[in-house]
Amino acid sequence: MGYFSRSVIFHDLDTDNLPYEKVGKNEPVCIADEVPFEIPDSWVWARLGMISSYSHTKQKINAQNANLDMWGLDLEDIEKGGRLLARKTVGERKAVGDKTFFDSGDILYSKLRPYLLKILVAPDCGICTPEIVPFKVFGKLNPEYIVAFLKCPYVNAIINAVTYGVKMPRVGTETMADLLVPIPPLSEQKRIVEKLNEVTPLTDSYAEVYVRVAGLNQEFPELLKKSILQEAVQGKLVPQDPADEPASVLLKRIRSEKEQLIKAGKIKRDKHESVIFRRDNSHYEKLDGIDRC
């Protein structure tokens, strides 16, 4: 038997209507301070260790003794958030060392770096790295609902507050078995899963858009600065004033100034001096005595 396998949580309707827990033959203990939020009247609280085989002993096998055609699951095959990226056989993976058996329909939970939420329902049977804990749920509980529960912020916060190991944090078996799980009626579990399957693709699409927008927001100040500079040198940043002296007059003064400097011997005459002017509503350049559009 695993942790809290004989736990019963109930509300004492005859006295204070608060949640109590009775473990084995011990006296009931009020757990009102431990219950994180209110649930509908038709729901109940239960420990994960009571409703599942999470803390039960797992069946192990050395990979070298496993069927080469069997699915061999590693953590790298699961994307952050729980999406399965690849399926390789034991032979393809050239797996070595101790592995854990799992059945189709088992919940696969990564106890290593649990904040990555590498959690899913196994679509087939196989063997996996010991960093993944396969477990079953009892009483025809919907495993997809339990997966959704394990991914929720409430659970994530609890688990990541008590992981051990700095570089490679892991969550302990007792912590997981001790988790309080809100259990809806079976029919409502099904409806919850169906609704999650309906809205999750939309939230995933929104997440992709959000990432792109966040990237644009980060780049925007620099892009805006470049855009303003471009507007400035194209004469579009400020309104034109007809009273302003034309820049062509300024250019004539520059040529006159340069001519004075040449006569004074301060600069040399440019043998390939460029003169740009407008004609026929187009721009021309006079270079080496030749006009070109």
Coordinates of C-alpha atoms in Angstrom, one line a residue:
M1 CA 0.0 0.0 0.0
G2 CA 1.2 3.5 -0.8
Y3 CA 1.1 6.8 1.0
F4 CA -2.4 7.8 2.1
S5 CA -3.9 4.7 0.5
R6 CA -6.3 4.5 3.4
S7 CA -7.2 8.2 3.6
V8 CA -10.8 9.2 3.7
I9 CA -11.8 12.9 3.4
F10 CA -15.3 14.0 4.4
H11 CA -17.3 17.0 5.7
D12 CA -18.7 16.7 9.2
L13 CA -22.2 17.9 8.4
D14 CA -23.4 17.3 12.0
T15 CA -21.0 19.8 13.6
D16 CA -19.0 22.5 11.7
N17 CA -19.3 21.3 8.1
L18 CA -15.5 21.5 7.8
P19 CA -13.4 19.0 5.9
Y20 CA -11.9 16.2 8.0
E21 CA -9.5 13.4 7.0
K22 CA -9.4 9.9 8.6
V23 CA -6.2 7.9 7.8
G24 CA -6.5 4.2 8.8
K25 CA -7.6 3.7 12.3
N26 CA -6.5 7.2 13.5
E27 CA -9.0 9.8 14.7
P28 CA -10.3 12.2 12.0
V29 CA -8.3 15.5 11.7
C30 CA -9.6 18.8 10.4
I31 CA -7.8 19.8 7.3
A32 CA -9.7 23.1 6.6
D33 CA -6.3 25.0 6.6
E34 CA -4.9 22.6 4.0
V35 CA -7.8 22.7 1.5
P36 CA -6.8 25.3 -1.1
F37 CA -10.1 26.4 -2.5
E38 CA -13.9 25.8 -2.4
I39 CA -15.4 23.1 -4.7
P40 CA -19.0 22.4 -5.7
D41 CA -21.1 20.3 -3.3
S42 CA -21.1 17.3 -5.6
W43 CA -17.3 17.2 -5.7
V44 CA -15.0 15.7 -3.1
W45 CA -11.4 16.0 -2.0
A46 CA -9.0 13.0 -2.1
R47 CA -5.3 12.4 -1.8
L48 CA -3.5 11.4 -5.1
G49 CA -2.0 8.4 -3.2
M50 CA -5.5 7.2 -2.3
I51 CA -7.0 7.4 -5.8
S52 CA -4.0 6.2 -7.8
S53 CA -1.1 3.8 -7.8
Y54 CA 1.5 6.7 -7.9
S55 CA 3.3 5.5 -4.8
H56 CA 3.1 1.8 -5.6
T57 CA 6.1 -0.3 -6.5
K58 CA 6.8 -0.1 -10.3
Q59 CA 7.7 -3.1 -12.5
K60 CA 11.3 -2.6 -13.7
I61 CA 13.4 -4.2 -16.5
N62 CA 16.9 -3.7 -17.8
A63 CA 16.7 -2.2 -21.2
Q64 CA 19.0 -4.9 -22.6
N65 CA 16.5 -7.6 -21.7
A66 CA 13.5 -5.7 -23.2
N67 CA 11.9 -6.4 -26.6
L68 CA 13.7 -4.3 -29.2
D69 CA 10.4 -3.4 -30.9
M70 CA 8.9 -2.1 -27.7
W71 CA 8.3 1.6 -27.3
G72 CA 11.2 3.2 -25.3
L73 CA 10.2 6.6 -23.9
D74 CA 12.7 9.2 -22.8
L75 CA 12.2 12.7 -21.4
E76 CA 13.5 14.2 -24.6
D77 CA 10.5 12.8 -26.4
I78 CA 8.1 14.9 -24.5
E79 CA 7.8 18.6 -25.1
K80 CA 7.3 21.1 -22.3
G81 CA 3.6 21.0 -21.5
G82 CA 3.2 17.3 -22.3
R83 CA 3.0 17.0 -26.1
L84 CA 4.6 13.8 -27.4
L85 CA 7.3 14.7 -29.9
A86 CA 8.6 11.3 -31.0
R87 CA 8.2 7.6 -30.5
K88 CA 11.3 5.4 -30.7
T89 CA 11.7 1.7 -30.1
V90 CA 14.1 0.3 -27.6
G91 CA 16.2 -0.9 -30.5
E92 CA 16.2 2.5 -32.2
R93 CA 17.1 4.2 -28.9
K94 CA 19.8 1.7 -28.1
A95 CA 18.5 2.0 -24.6
V96 CA 20.6 0.8 -21.6
G97 CA 20.1 0.7 -17.8
D98 CA 17.0 0.1 -15.7
K99 CA 13.6 1.2 -17.2
T100 CA 10.0 1.2 -15.9
F101 CA 7.1 -0.6 -17.6
F102 CA 3.9 1.4 -18.4
D103 CA 0.6 0.4 -19.9
S104 CA -1.7 2.1 -22.4
G105 CA -3.9 4.6 -20.4
D106 CA -1.3 5.1 -17.6
I107 CA -0.5 8.6 -16.6
L108 CA 3.1 9.4 -17.3
Y109 CA 4.5 12.0 -14.9
S110 CA 8.1 13.5 -15.1
K111 CA 9.4 13.9 -11.6
L112 CA 12.5 15.6 -12.9
R113 CA 12.1 19.3 -13.3
P114 CA 8.4 19.1 -12.8
Y115 CA 7.8 22.7 -13.7
L116 CA 8.2 21.6 -17.4
L117 CA 4.9 19.8 -17.0
K118 CA 5.9 16.8 -19.0
I119 CA 2.7 14.9 -18.2
L120 CA 0.5 12.9 -20.5
V121 CA -1.7 9.8 -20.8
A122 CA 0.2 6.9 -22.5
P123 CA -1.3 6.1 -25.9
D124 CA 0.4 2.7 -25.8
C125 CA 2.4 0.4 -23.6
G126 CA 6.2 0.5 -23.3
I127 CA 9.1 1.2 -21.0
C128 CA 10.4 4.6 -19.9
T129 CA 13.3 6.3 -18.0
P130 CA 13.0 6.0 -14.2
E131 CA 12.6 9.8 -14.2
I132 CA 9.1 9.3 -15.5
V133 CA 6.6 7.8 -13.0
P134 CA 3.8 5.8 -14.6
F135 CA 0.6 5.3 -12.5
K136 CA -3.0 4.3 -12.9
V137 CA -6.1 5.9 -11.5
F138 CA -8.8 3.8 -9.8
G139 CA -12.6 3.9 -10.0
K140 CA -12.7 4.7 -13.7
L141 CA -11.4 8.2 -12.9
N142 CA -10.7 10.1 -16.2
P143 CA -6.9 10.1 -16.5
E144 CA -7.1 13.2 -18.8
Y145 CA -8.8 15.1 -15.9
I146 CA -6.0 14.0 -13.5
V147 CA -3.4 15.2 -16.1
A148 CA -5.2 18.6 -16.3
F149 CA -5.2 18.8 -12.5
L150 CA -1.4 18.0 -12.3
K151 CA -0.7 20.8 -14.8
C152 CA -2.8 23.4 -13.0
P153 CA -1.0 26.4 -11.3
Y154 CA -2.1 25.3 -7.8
V155 CA -0.2 22.0 -8.1
N156 CA 2.7 23.5 -9.9
A157 CA 3.3 26.0 -7.1
I158 CA 3.1 23.3 -4.4
I159 CA 5.4 20.9 -6.1
N160 CA 8.1 23.5 -7.1
A161 CA 8.2 24.8 -3.6
V162 CA 9.4 21.5 -2.2
T163 CA 11.5 20.0 -5.0
Y164 CA 15.0 18.8 -4.0
G165 CA 18.2 19.1 -6.0
V166 CA 19.5 22.5 -7.3
K167 CA 20.6 21.7 -10.9
M168 CA 18.2 18.8 -11.5
P169 CA 15.2 19.4 -9.2
R170 CA 12.9 16.4 -8.5
V171 CA 9.7 16.0 -6.6
G172 CA 9.4 13.2 -4.0
T173 CA 6.9 10.4 -4.0
E174 CA 5.4 11.5 -0.7
T175 CA 4.8 15.0 -1.9
M176 CA 2.9 13.7 -4.9
A177 CA 0.9 11.1 -3.0
D178 CA 0.0 13.8 -0.4
L179 CA -1.6 16.1 -3.1
L180 CA -5.2 17.0 -2.5
V181 CA -7.2 16.4 -5.7
P182 CA -10.6 17.9 -6.3
I183 CA -12.8 15.0 -7.7
P184 CA -15.9 15.9 -9.8
P185 CA -18.5 13.3 -10.7
L186 CA -17.4 11.1 -13.6
S187 CA -19.8 12.7 -16.1
E188 CA -18.5 16.1 -15.2
Q189 CA -14.9 14.9 -15.5
K190 CA -15.8 13.9 -19.1
R191 CA -17.3 17.3 -19.8
I192 CA -14.3 19.1 -18.4
V193 CA -11.9 17.1 -20.5
E194 CA -14.1 17.8 -23.6
K195 CA -14.1 21.5 -23.0
L196 CA -10.4 21.6 -22.4
N197 CA -9.8 19.8 -25.7
E198 CA -12.0 22.4 -27.3
V199 CA -10.3 25.5 -25.9
T200 CA -6.7 24.3 -25.6
P201 CA -5.9 24.7 -29.4
L202 CA -7.3 28.2 -29.2
T203 CA -5.1 29.1 -26.2
D204 CA -2.1 27.5 -27.9
S205 CA -2.7 29.7 -31.0
Y206 CA -3.0 32.7 -28.7
A207 CA 0.2 31.8 -27.0
E208 CA 2.0 31.7 -30.4
V209 CA 0.6 35.1 -31.3
Y210 CA 1.5 36.4 -27.8
V211 CA 5.1 35.3 -28.3
R212 CA 5.3 37.0 -31.7
V213 CA 3.8 40.2 -30.2
A214 CA 6.2 40.1 -27.3
G215 CA 9.0 39.9 -29.8
L216 CA 7.6 42.8 -31.8
N217 CA 7.2 44.9 -28.6
Q218 CA 10.8 44.3 -27.7
E219 CA 11.9 45.3 -31.2
F220 CA 9.5 48.1 -31.7
P221 CA 11.5 51.0 -30.0
E222 CA 14.4 50.4 -32.2
L223 CA 12.2 50.0 -35.3
L224 CA 10.4 53.2 -34.4
K225 CA 13.7 55.0 -34.0
K226 CA 14.8 53.9 -37.4
S227 CA 11.5 54.8 -38.9
I228 CA 11.6 58.3 -37.4
L229 CA 15.1 58.8 -38.7
Q230 CA 14.0 57.7 -42.2
E231 CA 11.0 60.1 -42.1
A232 CA 13.4 62.9 -41.0
V233 CA 15.8 62.5 -44.0
Q234 CA 12.9 62.1 -46.4
G235 CA 11.4 65.5 -45.4
K236 CA 8.4 63.9 -43.8
L237 CA 9.0 64.5 -40.1
V238 CA 8.2 68.2 -39.9
P239 CA 6.0 70.4 -42.2
Q240 CA 7.6 72.3 -45.0
D241 CA 7.8 76.1 -44.7
P242 CA 7.6 77.9 -48.1
A243 CA 9.5 80.8 -46.5
D244 CA 12.6 78.7 -45.9
E245 CA 15.6 79.4 -48.1
P246 CA 15.9 76.6 -50.7
A247 CA 18.7 74.1 -50.1
S248 CA 19.9 74.8 -53.6
V249 CA 21.0 78.3 -52.4
L250 CA 22.8 76.6 -49.5
L251 CA 24.6 74.3 -52.0
K252 CA 25.7 77.4 -54.1
R253 CA 27.2 78.9 -50.9
I254 CA 29.0 75.7 -50.2
R255 CA 30.5 75.7 -53.7
S256 CA 31.5 79.4 -53.3
E257 CA 33.1 78.6 -49.9
K258 CA 35.0 75.7 -51.4
E259 CA 36.2 77.9 -54.3
Q260 CA 37.6 80.5 -51.8
L261 CA 39.4 77.7 -49.9
I262 CA 40.9 76.4 -53.2
K263 CA 42.2 79.9 -54.1
A264 CA 43.6 80.2 -50.6
G265 CA 45.4 76.9 -51.1
K266 CA 43.7 75.3 -48.2
I267 CA 42.1 72.5 -50.1
K268 CA 42.6 71.0 -53.6
R269 CA 40.1 71.2 -56.4
D270 CA 38.1 68.0 -56.9
K271 CA 38.9 66.7 -60.4
H272 CA 35.6 64.8 -60.4
E273 CA 33.3 67.3 -58.8
S274 CA 29.7 66.2 -58.7
V275 CA 26.8 68.6 -59.3
I276 CA 23.3 67.3 -58.8
F277 CA 20.4 69.3 -60.2
R278 CA 16.7 68.9 -61.3
R279 CA 15.6 69.1 -64.9
D280 CA 12.4 67.8 -66.6
N281 CA 11.2 66.9 -63.1
S282 CA 14.0 64.4 -62.8
H283 CA 17.4 64.3 -61.0
Y284 CA 20.6 64.8 -63.0
E285 CA 24.2 64.7 -62.1
K286 CA 27.0 66.6 -63.9
L287 CA 30.2 64.6 -63.6
D288 CA 33.4 65.1 -65.6
G289 CA 31.4 67.5 -67.9
I290 CA 28.8 64.8 -68.7
D291 CA 25.1 65.1 -67.6
R292 CA 23.3 61.8 -66.7
C293 CA 19.9 61.2 -65.3

